[in-house]
XYZ file of C-alpha atoms in Angstrom:
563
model
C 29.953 12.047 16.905
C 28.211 9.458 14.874
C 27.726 7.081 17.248
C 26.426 9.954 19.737
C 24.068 11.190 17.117
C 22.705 7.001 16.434
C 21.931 6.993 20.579
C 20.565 10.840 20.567
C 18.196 9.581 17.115
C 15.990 7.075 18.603
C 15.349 9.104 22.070
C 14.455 11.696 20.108
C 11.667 10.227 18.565
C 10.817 8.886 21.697
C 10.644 12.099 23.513
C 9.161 13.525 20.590
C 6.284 11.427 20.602
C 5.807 11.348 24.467
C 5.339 14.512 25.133
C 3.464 17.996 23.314
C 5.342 21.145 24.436
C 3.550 24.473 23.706
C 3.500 26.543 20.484
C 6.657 29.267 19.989
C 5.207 32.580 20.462
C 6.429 36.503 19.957
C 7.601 37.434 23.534
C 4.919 39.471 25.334
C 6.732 42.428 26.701
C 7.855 43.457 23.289
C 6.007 46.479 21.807
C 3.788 46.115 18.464
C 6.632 48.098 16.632
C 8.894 45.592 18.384
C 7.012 42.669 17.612
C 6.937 43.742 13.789
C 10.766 43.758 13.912
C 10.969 40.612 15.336
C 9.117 39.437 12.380
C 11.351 41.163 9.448
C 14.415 39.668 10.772
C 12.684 36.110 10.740
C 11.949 36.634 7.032
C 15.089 38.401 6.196
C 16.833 35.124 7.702
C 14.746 32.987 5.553
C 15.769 35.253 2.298
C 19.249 34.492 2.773
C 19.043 30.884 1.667
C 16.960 29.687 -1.370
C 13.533 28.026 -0.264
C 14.087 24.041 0.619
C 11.018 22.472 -1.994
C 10.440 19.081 -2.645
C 8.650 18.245 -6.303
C 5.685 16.079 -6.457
C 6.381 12.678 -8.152
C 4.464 11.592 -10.764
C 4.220 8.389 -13.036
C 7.222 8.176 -15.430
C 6.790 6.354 -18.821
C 9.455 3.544 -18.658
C 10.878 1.613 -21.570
C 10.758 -2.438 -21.690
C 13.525 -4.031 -19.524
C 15.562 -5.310 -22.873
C 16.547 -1.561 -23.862
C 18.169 -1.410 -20.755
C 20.548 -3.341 -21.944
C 21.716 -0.235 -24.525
C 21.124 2.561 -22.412
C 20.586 4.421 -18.765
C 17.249 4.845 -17.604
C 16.868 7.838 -15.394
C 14.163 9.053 -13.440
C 13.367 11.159 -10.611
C 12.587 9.876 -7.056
C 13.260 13.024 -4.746
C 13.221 15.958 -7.248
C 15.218 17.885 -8.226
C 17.793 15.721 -5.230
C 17.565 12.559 -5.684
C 17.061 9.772 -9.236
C 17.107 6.339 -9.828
C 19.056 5.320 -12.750
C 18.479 1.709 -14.202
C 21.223 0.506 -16.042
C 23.124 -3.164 -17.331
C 25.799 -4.482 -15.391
C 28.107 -6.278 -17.747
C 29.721 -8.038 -15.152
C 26.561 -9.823 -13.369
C 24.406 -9.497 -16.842
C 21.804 -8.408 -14.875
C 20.443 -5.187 -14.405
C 20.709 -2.638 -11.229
C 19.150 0.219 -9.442
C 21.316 2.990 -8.799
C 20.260 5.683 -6.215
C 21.748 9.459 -7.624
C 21.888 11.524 -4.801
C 23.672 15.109 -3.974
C 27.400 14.048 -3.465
C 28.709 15.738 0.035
C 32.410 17.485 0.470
C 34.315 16.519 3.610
C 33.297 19.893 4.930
C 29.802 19.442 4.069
C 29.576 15.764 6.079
C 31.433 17.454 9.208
C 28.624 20.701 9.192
C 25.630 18.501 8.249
C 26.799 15.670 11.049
C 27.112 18.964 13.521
C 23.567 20.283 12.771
C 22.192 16.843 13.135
C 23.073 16.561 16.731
C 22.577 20.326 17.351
C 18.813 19.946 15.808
C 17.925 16.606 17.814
C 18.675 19.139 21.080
C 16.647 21.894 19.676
C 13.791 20.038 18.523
C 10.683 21.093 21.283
C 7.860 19.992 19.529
C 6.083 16.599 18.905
C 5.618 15.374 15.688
C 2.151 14.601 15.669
C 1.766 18.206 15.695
C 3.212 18.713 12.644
C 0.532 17.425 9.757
C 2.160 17.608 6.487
C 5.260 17.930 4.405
C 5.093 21.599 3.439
C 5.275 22.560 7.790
C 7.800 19.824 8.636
C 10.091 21.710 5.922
C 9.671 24.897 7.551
C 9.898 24.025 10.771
C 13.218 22.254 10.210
C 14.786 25.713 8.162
C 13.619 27.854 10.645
C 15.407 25.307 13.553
C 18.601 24.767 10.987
C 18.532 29.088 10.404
C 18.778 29.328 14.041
C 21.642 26.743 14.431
C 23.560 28.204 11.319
C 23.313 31.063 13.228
C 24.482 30.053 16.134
C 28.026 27.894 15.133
C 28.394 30.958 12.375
C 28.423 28.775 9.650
C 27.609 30.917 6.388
C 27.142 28.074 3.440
C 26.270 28.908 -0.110
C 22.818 28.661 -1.468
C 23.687 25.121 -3.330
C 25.515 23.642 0.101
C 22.539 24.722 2.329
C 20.004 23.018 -0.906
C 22.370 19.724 -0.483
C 22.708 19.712 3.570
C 18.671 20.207 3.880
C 17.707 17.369 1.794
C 19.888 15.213 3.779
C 18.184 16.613 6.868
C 14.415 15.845 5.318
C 15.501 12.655 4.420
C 16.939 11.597 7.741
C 14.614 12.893 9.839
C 11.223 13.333 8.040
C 12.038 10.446 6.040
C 13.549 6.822 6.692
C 17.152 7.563 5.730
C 19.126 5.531 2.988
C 15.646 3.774 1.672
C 13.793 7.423 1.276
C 14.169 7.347 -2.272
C 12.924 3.827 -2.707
C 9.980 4.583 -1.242
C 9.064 7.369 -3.148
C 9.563 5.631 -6.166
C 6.070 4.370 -7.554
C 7.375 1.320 -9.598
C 8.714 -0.305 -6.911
C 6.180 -2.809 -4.369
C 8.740 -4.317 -2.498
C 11.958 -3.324 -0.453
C 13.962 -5.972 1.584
C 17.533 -6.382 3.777
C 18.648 -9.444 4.009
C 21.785 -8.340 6.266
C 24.651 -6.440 6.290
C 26.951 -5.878 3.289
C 24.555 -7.215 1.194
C 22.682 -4.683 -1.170
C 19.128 -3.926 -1.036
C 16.683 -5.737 -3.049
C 13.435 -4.117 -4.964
C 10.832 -5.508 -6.654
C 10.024 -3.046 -9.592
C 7.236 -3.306 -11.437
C 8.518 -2.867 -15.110
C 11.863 -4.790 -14.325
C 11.181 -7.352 -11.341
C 13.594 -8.136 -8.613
C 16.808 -5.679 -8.611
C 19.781 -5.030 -7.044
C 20.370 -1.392 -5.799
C 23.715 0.550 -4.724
C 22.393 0.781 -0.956
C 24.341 -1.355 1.437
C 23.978 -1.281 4.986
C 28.000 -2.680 6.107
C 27.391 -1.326 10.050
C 25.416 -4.111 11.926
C 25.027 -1.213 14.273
C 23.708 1.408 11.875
C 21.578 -1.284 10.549
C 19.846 -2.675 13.778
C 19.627 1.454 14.512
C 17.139 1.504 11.517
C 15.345 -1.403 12.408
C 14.450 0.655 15.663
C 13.435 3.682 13.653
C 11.174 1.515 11.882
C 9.618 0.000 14.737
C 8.871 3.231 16.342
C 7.633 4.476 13.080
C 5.406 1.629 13.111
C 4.462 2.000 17.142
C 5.651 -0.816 18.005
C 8.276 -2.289 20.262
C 11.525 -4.466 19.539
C 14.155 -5.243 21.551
C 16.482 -8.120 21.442
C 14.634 -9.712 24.176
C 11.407 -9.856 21.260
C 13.773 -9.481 17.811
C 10.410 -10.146 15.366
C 8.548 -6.760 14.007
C 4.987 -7.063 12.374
C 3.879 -3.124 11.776
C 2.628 -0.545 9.472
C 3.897 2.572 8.480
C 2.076 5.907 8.506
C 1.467 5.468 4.931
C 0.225 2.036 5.292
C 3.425 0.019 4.034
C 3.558 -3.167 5.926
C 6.898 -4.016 7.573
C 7.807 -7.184 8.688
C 11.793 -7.124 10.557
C 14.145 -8.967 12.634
C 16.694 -7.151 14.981
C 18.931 -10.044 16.505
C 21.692 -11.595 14.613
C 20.779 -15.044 16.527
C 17.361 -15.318 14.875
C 18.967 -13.863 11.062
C 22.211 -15.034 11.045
C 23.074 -12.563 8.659
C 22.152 -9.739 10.710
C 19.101 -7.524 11.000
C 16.629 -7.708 8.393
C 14.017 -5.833 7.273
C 11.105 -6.083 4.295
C 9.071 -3.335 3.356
C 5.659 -4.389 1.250
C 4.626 -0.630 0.108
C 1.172 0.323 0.361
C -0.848 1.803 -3.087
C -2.216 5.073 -1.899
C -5.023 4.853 -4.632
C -6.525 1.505 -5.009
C -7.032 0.032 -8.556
C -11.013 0.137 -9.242
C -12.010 -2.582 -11.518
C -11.490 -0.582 -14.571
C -8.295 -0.300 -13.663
C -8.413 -4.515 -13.412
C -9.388 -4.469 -16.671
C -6.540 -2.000 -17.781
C -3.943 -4.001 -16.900
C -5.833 -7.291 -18.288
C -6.028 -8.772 -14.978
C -9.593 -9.555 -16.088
C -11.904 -8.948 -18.707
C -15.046 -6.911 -18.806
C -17.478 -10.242 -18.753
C -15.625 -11.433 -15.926
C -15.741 -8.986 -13.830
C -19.442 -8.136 -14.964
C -20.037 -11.694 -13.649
C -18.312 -10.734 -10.247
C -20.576 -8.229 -10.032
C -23.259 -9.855 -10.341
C -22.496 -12.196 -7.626
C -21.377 -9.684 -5.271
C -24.232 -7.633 -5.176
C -26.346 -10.839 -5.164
C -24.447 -11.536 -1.611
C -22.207 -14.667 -2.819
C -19.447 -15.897 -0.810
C -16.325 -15.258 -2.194
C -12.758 -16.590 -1.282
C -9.390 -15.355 -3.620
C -7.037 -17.540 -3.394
C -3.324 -17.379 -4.811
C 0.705 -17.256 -3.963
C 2.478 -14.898 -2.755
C 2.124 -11.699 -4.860
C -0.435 -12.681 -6.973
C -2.752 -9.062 -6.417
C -5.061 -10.951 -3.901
C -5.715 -7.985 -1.951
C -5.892 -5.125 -4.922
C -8.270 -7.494 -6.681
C -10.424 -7.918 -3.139
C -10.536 -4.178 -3.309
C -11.810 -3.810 -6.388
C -14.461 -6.062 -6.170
C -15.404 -4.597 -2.984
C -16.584 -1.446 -4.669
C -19.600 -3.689 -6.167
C -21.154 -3.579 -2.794
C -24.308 -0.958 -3.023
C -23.439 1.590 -0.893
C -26.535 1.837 1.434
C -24.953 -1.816 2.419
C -23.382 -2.320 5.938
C -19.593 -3.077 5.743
C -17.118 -4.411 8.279
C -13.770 -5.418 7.189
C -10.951 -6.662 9.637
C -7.446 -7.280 8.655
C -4.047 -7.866 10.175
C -2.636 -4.296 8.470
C -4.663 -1.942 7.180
C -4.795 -1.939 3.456
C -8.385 -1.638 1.843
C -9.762 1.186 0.638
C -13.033 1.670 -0.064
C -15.899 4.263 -1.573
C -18.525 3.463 1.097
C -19.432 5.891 3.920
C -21.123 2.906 6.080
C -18.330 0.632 6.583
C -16.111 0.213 9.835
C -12.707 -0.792 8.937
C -11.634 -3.246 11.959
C -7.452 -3.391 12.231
C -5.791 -6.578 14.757
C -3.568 -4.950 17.149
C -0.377 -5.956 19.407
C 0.036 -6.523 22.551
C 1.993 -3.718 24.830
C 5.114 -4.991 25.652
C 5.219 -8.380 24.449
C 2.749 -9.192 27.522
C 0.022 -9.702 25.411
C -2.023 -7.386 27.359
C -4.227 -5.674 25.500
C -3.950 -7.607 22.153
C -6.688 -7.873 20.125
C -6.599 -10.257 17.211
C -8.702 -10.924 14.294
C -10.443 -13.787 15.636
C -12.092 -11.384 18.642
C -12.745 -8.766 15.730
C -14.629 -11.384 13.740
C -16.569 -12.529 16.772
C -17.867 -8.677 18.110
C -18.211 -8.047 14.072
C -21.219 -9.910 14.099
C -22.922 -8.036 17.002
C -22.522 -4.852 14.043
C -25.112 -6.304 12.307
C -23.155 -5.952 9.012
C -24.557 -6.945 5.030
C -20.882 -7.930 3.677
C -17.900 -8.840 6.276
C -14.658 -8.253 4.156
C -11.928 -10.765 5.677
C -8.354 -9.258 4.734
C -6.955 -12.925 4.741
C -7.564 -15.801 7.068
C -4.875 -18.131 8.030
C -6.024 -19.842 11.457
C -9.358 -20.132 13.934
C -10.650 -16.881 12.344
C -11.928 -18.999 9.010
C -14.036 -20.968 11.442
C -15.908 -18.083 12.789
C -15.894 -16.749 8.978
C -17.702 -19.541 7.859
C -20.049 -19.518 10.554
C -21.105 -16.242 9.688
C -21.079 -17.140 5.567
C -23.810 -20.033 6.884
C -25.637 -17.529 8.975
C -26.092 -15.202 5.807
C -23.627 -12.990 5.775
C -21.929 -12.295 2.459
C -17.909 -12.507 2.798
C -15.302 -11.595 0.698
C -11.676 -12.502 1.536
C -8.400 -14.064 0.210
C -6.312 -17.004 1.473
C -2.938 -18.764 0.409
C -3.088 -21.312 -1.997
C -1.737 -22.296 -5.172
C -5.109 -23.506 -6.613
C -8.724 -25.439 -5.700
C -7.061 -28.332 -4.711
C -5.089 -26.959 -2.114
C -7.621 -24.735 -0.660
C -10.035 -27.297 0.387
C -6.831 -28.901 2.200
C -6.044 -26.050 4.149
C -9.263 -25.621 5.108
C -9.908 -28.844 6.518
C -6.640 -29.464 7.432
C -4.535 -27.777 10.930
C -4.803 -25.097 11.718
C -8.202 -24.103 9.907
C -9.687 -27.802 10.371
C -13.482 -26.633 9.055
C -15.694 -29.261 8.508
C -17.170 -30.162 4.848
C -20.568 -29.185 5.774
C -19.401 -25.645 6.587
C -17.211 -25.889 3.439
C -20.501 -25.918 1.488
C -21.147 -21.814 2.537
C -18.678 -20.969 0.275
C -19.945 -19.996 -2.958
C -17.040 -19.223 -5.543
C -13.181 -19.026 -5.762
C -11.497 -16.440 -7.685
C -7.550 -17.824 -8.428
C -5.037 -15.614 -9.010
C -1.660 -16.028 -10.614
C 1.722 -13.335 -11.305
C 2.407 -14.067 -14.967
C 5.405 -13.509 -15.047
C 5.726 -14.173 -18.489
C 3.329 -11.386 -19.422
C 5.394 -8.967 -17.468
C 7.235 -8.400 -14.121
C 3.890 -7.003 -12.516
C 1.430 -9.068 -14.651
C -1.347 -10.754 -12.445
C -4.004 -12.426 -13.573
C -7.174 -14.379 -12.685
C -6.271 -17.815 -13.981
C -9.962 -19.621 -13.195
C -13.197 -18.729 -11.123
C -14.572 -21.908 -9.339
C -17.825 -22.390 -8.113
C -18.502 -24.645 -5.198
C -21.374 -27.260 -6.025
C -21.255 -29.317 -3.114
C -18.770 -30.818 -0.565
C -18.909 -34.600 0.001
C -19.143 -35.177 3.460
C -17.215 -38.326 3.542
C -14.135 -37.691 1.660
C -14.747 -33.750 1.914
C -13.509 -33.136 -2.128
C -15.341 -30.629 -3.598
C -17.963 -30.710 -6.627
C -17.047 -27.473 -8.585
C -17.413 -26.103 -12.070
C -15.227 -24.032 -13.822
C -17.467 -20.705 -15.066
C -14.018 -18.760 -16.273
C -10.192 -19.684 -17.448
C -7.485 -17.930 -18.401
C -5.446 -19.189 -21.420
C -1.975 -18.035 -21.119
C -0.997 -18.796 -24.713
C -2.848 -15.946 -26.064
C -3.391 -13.946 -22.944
C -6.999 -14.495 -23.314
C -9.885 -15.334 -20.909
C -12.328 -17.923 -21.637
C -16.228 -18.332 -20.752
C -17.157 -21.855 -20.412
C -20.587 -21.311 -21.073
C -22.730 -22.549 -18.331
C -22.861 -21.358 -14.247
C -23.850 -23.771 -11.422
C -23.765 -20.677 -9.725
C -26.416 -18.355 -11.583
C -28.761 -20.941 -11.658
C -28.780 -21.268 -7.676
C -29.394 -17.426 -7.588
C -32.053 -17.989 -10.620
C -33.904 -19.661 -8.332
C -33.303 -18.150 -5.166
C -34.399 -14.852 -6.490
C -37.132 -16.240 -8.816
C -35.570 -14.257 -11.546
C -35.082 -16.208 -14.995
C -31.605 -17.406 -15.827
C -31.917 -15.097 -19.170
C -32.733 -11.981 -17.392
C -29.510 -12.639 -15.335
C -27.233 -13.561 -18.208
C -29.148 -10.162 -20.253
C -28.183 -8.218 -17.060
C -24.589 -9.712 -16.763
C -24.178 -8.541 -20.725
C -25.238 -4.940 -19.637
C -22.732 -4.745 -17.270
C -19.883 -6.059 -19.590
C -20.870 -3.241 -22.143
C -21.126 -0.409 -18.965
C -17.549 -1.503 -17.613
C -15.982 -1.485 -21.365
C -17.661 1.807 -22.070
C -16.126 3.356 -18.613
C -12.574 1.775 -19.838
C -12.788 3.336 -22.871
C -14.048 6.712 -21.522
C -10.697 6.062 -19.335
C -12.886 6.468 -15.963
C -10.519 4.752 -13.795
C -10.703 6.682 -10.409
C -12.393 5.146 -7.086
C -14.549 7.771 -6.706
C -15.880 8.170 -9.994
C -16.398 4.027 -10.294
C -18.214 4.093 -7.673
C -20.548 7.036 -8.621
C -21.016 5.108 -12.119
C -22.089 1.767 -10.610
C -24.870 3.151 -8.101
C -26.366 4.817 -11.031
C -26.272 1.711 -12.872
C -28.504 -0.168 -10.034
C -30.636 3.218 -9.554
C -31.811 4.736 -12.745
C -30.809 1.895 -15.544
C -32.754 3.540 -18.112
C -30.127 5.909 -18.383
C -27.750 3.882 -18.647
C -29.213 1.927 -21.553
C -28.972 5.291 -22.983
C -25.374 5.528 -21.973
C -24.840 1.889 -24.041
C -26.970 2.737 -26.820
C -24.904 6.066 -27.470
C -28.042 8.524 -26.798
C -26.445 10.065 -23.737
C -23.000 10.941 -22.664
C -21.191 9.088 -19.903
C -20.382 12.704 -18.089
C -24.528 13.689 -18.456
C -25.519 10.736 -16.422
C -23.697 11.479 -12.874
C-alpha cells in the first residue's frame, strides 16, 4: 500500500495542477427545505470531531548554546503537534535537534495509510484554487469526513487530532522536513543521502544534527520529486540537478541520481526570510553601526556603485536589501536575480526573476544576462543585481559606466580577490570598466560573535584601476575590529570628496548631513522602529521635510508626530 500510495502521490499533484474542475455545489433538484437539510448534516458531521487548528508560530526566546549542555530546550514548531527539543548528546558531545511529533498506534498507521490513498482518489480540485491555510484545512476534513464515513471508521476526538496533522503535513506540507521549516531559527536544511540524518543550520546553535533520517533511497528520491514539482520544475534521471524555489521563496538546490551523489539523492533547502531585515534591524544585530550605514546612505541616494562581496553565508543578500530601502522612492527600480529573494518598500520597481528552460531543451530559458540587457530599455535610476557570477557583470558594468547606479553582491573572500574574479574567466572585465565601480562593502559570519553573527568587516572605495597591471587604488573609509566587536572610522573618504565635487556641495555639508543621519537611524533603533514599512516611511520624510526631523533629533517632536 505504501509503495501504491508513493506512485498515486506525485500524479496527484500532477493532475492536480493540470487541470481546474468546477466548484461542489448543493444538487439542484433538491427543495429549499431540502437544501437546508443538506446543510445541517454537513455541520453536524463537522461537530462530531474537534476542529483541526494549526497555531501561529512566533519567535521563542532561546538560551545560549552552553546551557544546553544542563538541560532540554523545547519549543514549538507545529503547535500544539509538533516541537523541537534541543538537547546534549553525551555520546557525540555535541548537541542535536530532536523533532517531537504525535506518536501513531499500529491501528492508527493502517487507517491514516488507508485515508491517504482513499483522499489522493477523491481529491477533484486544483490546488491553485485553494489560497490559504485556513481553506486547505477544511477542505481536507470535509474530504477525510466523507471517507471516515465511507470505510465506517469512528476514531476518537484525539486519534482524528493525530491522523489530520499527519494528513496537513503530508499533503499541504513537505512531509518529514514540515517542522523544520516552520521553525524560524533555522536558515538552512540539507540531505546528504540516505541513512544519514538531516543537517540544520540554526541560528542560536549553528550546524545540528536532527532525528530525521531518510533510510529508503526510494522514499527519498520520491521527495526529491515533490520538491521539484513544488518548485515547477522538472527532474528526471535523464537531468538529476534541481535549481528552484519554493512557494515561499526558499531556494532548493537537489540531486536525484545516485550516479551523480554517490550517496544517494540529495537535497538543500536555503529558507527564505518572509520579512526582510531593514537597516535598523542591521544595526540590531550589530552587523553595522549607525555611522556606517548613515554613510551607505549617503552614497546610495547619491547613485554610487556598490558591489558586496563575501563567502558563503556571510548576509550578502539581507544586507543588499537593506540598503536598497535608501533608494527615494519616486526612483525607477529593476532588480533581476536567479531566485527571487528581495523585498522591497518601493511601488516603482519591476522585480526581474531568470527562468528554466522547459524540458531541459532550453527552449524558452531566459537567463539573467538577457534580463540585464532588455533592463536597460526600462529606463531604470538603480538596477539591483541579485549576484553576478559570469557574462552578466560585463553588461553590469556597462550600464554602471553609462550612469546607472547598481547595487549587487558577488563571491569573494575580500578586495583582493574580487578584482581577480573580475578580470579573470569567466567575468574577464577590463580595468577601465573596473573603474565604474565605486565602493565595496565586505562581509564576514563571525562566528565567534555567535552562530548567526555577520558583520561588515571593511568598506572599500575604488580610487582608480591601473590599466597595466589592473590592481586597484582603494582606501579603506570603515573596519571592523573583531577584538572588541567594534567598528572603526578611518577618518577621511576618497569617495565623498568625488561626490563633493560632483555635486558642488562642500565636503562639510556632506559629513554635517552624514552625522544627521547617524543620529535619525540611532533614534529609530532606540524607538525600536524596525519594520520595512515603517523605515521606509521614516527615511522619505527625512529627504522631504528635514526640518522636522531636526526637531525629531533635537527632542521637540515625537518620532510617531512626524509620519
Amino acid at each position: 500500500m505504501l509503495d501504491k500510495m508513493k506512485d498515486l502521490r506525485g500524479s496527484l499533484y500532477r493532475k492536480a495542477t493540470s487541470r481546474k474542475h468546477p466548484k461542489e455545489e448543493l444538487p439542484p433538484s433538491l427543495s429549499r427545505s431540502g437544501q437546508m437539510l443538506l446543510i445541517m448534516r454537513n455541520q453536524q458531521r463537522f461537530e462530531k470531531y474537534p476542529k483541526f487548528k494549526v497555531c501561529e508560530n512566533k519567535m521563542t526566546s532561546l538560551p545560549p548554546p552552553h546551557s544546553v549542555n544542563f538541560r532540554h530546550v523545547i519549543y514549538p514548531l507545529i503547535k500544539p503537534y509538533a516541537y523541537a527539543n534541543v538537547k546534549y548528546d553525551e555520546k557525540d558531545a555535541s548537541l542535536v535537534y530532536n523533532v517531537m511529533e504525535p506518536k501513531l498506534t499500529k491501528k492508527e498507521s493502517v487507517i491514516l495509510e488507508k485515508l491517504k490513498d482513499g483522499l489522493m482518489q477523491v481529491i477533484n480540485v486544483g490546488i491553485s484554487d485553494i489560497k490559504t491555510n485556513e481553506k486547505i484545512i477544511d477542505f481536507l476534513e470535509d474530504r477525510i469526513q466523507h471517507l471516515l464515513k465511507e470505510f465506517g471508521i469512528d476514531l476518537t476526538d484525539k486519534e482524528y487530532s493525530k491522523i489530520l496533522y499527519y494528513i496537513f503535513r503530508d499533503f499541504v506540507g513537505l512531509n518529514e522536513i514540515e517542522p523544520l521549516l516552520k521553525d524560524p531559527y533555522i536558515e538552512d536544511i540539507g540531505v546528504d543521502g540516505t541513512s544519514i540524518p538531516v543537517y540544520v543550520v540554526h541560528q542560536r546553535f549553528g550546524s545540528i544534527r536532527t532525528n530525521v533520517i531518510y533510510n529508503n533511497e526510494a522514499k527519498l528520491r520520491e521527495f526529491v520529486t515533490k520538491l521539484a514539482e513544488r518548485c515547477d520544475r522538472y527532474i528526471s534521471y535523464a537531468e538529476p540537478l534541481l535549481d528552484g524555489t519554493l512557494p515561499d521563496g526558499a531556494r532548493v538546490q537537489a540531486s536525484l541520481a545516485s550516479d551523480v551523489t554517490t550517496r544517494g539523492p540529495t537535497f538543500s533547502i536555503r529558507k527564505f526570510r518572509e520579512v526582510p531585515l531593514s537597516p535598523v534591524d542591521i544595526i540590531r544585530y550589530n552587523t553595522a553601526s549607525p555611522e556606517m550605514l548613515a554613510y551607505i546612505w549617503y552614497l546610495v541616494e547619491n547613485g554610487a556603485n556598490i558591489l558586496l562581496a563575501g563567502g558563503v553565508s556571510t548576509g550578502k543578500t539581507s544586507m543588499l536589501n537593506a540598503i536598497s530601502m535608501f533608494i527615494p522612492s519616486e526612483m525607477k527600480i529593476v532588480s533581476i536575480e536567479d531566485t527571487k529573494e528581495l523585498n522591497l518598500p518601493h511601488e516603482n520597481w519591476i522585480p526581474g526573476v531568470s527562468r528554466a528552460g522547459f524540458t531541459g531543451t532550453g527552449v524558452g530559458e531566459v537567463d539573467m544576462f538577457q534580463l540585464l540587457k532588455e533592463s536597460f530599455r526600462q529606463n531604470p535610476d538603480y538596477l539591483i543585481v541579485g549576484e553576478i557570477r559570469g557574462k552578466e557583470a560585463y553588461v553590469m558594468f556597462q550600464g554602471m559606466a553609462s550612469g546607472h547606479a547598481t547595487l549587487s553582491t558577488i563571491h569573494a573572500g575580500g578586495i583582493n580577490d574580487l578584482i581577480k574574479r573580475l578580470e579573470t574567466e569567466p567575468i574577464n572585465l577590463s580595468p577601465g570598466l573596473l573603474e565604474s565601480l565605486d565602493a565595496v562593502i565586505v562581509m564576514v559570519h563571525a562566528r565567534e560573535h555567535g552562530k548567526s553573527a555577520r558583520r561588515v568587516k571593511e568598506i572599500v572605495e575604488m580610487e582608480s584601476i591601473d590599466t597595466q597591471s589592473g590592481q586597484p587604488r582603494i582606501n579603506k573609509s570603515f573596519s571592523w575590529s573583531p577584538s572588541d566587536d567594534s567598528f572603526l572610522y578611518k577618518g577621511n573618504s576618497w569617495l565623498l570628496s568625488k561626490i563633493s565635487n560632483e555635486r558642488g556641495t562642500s565636503l562639510s555639508d556632506i559629513v554635517r548631513d552624514i552625522s544627521r543621519r547617524k543620529k535619525f537611524l540611532s533614534i529609530l533603533y532606540q524607538n525600536n522602529v524596525t519594520k520595512m514599512e515603517d523605515v521606509a516611511k521614516y527615511i522619505n520624510v527625512y529627504r522631504r521635510n528635514p526640518k522636522r526631523v531636526d526637531n525629531v533629533i533635537n527632542g521637540t517632536e515625537k518620532m510617531e508626530d512626524i509620519i
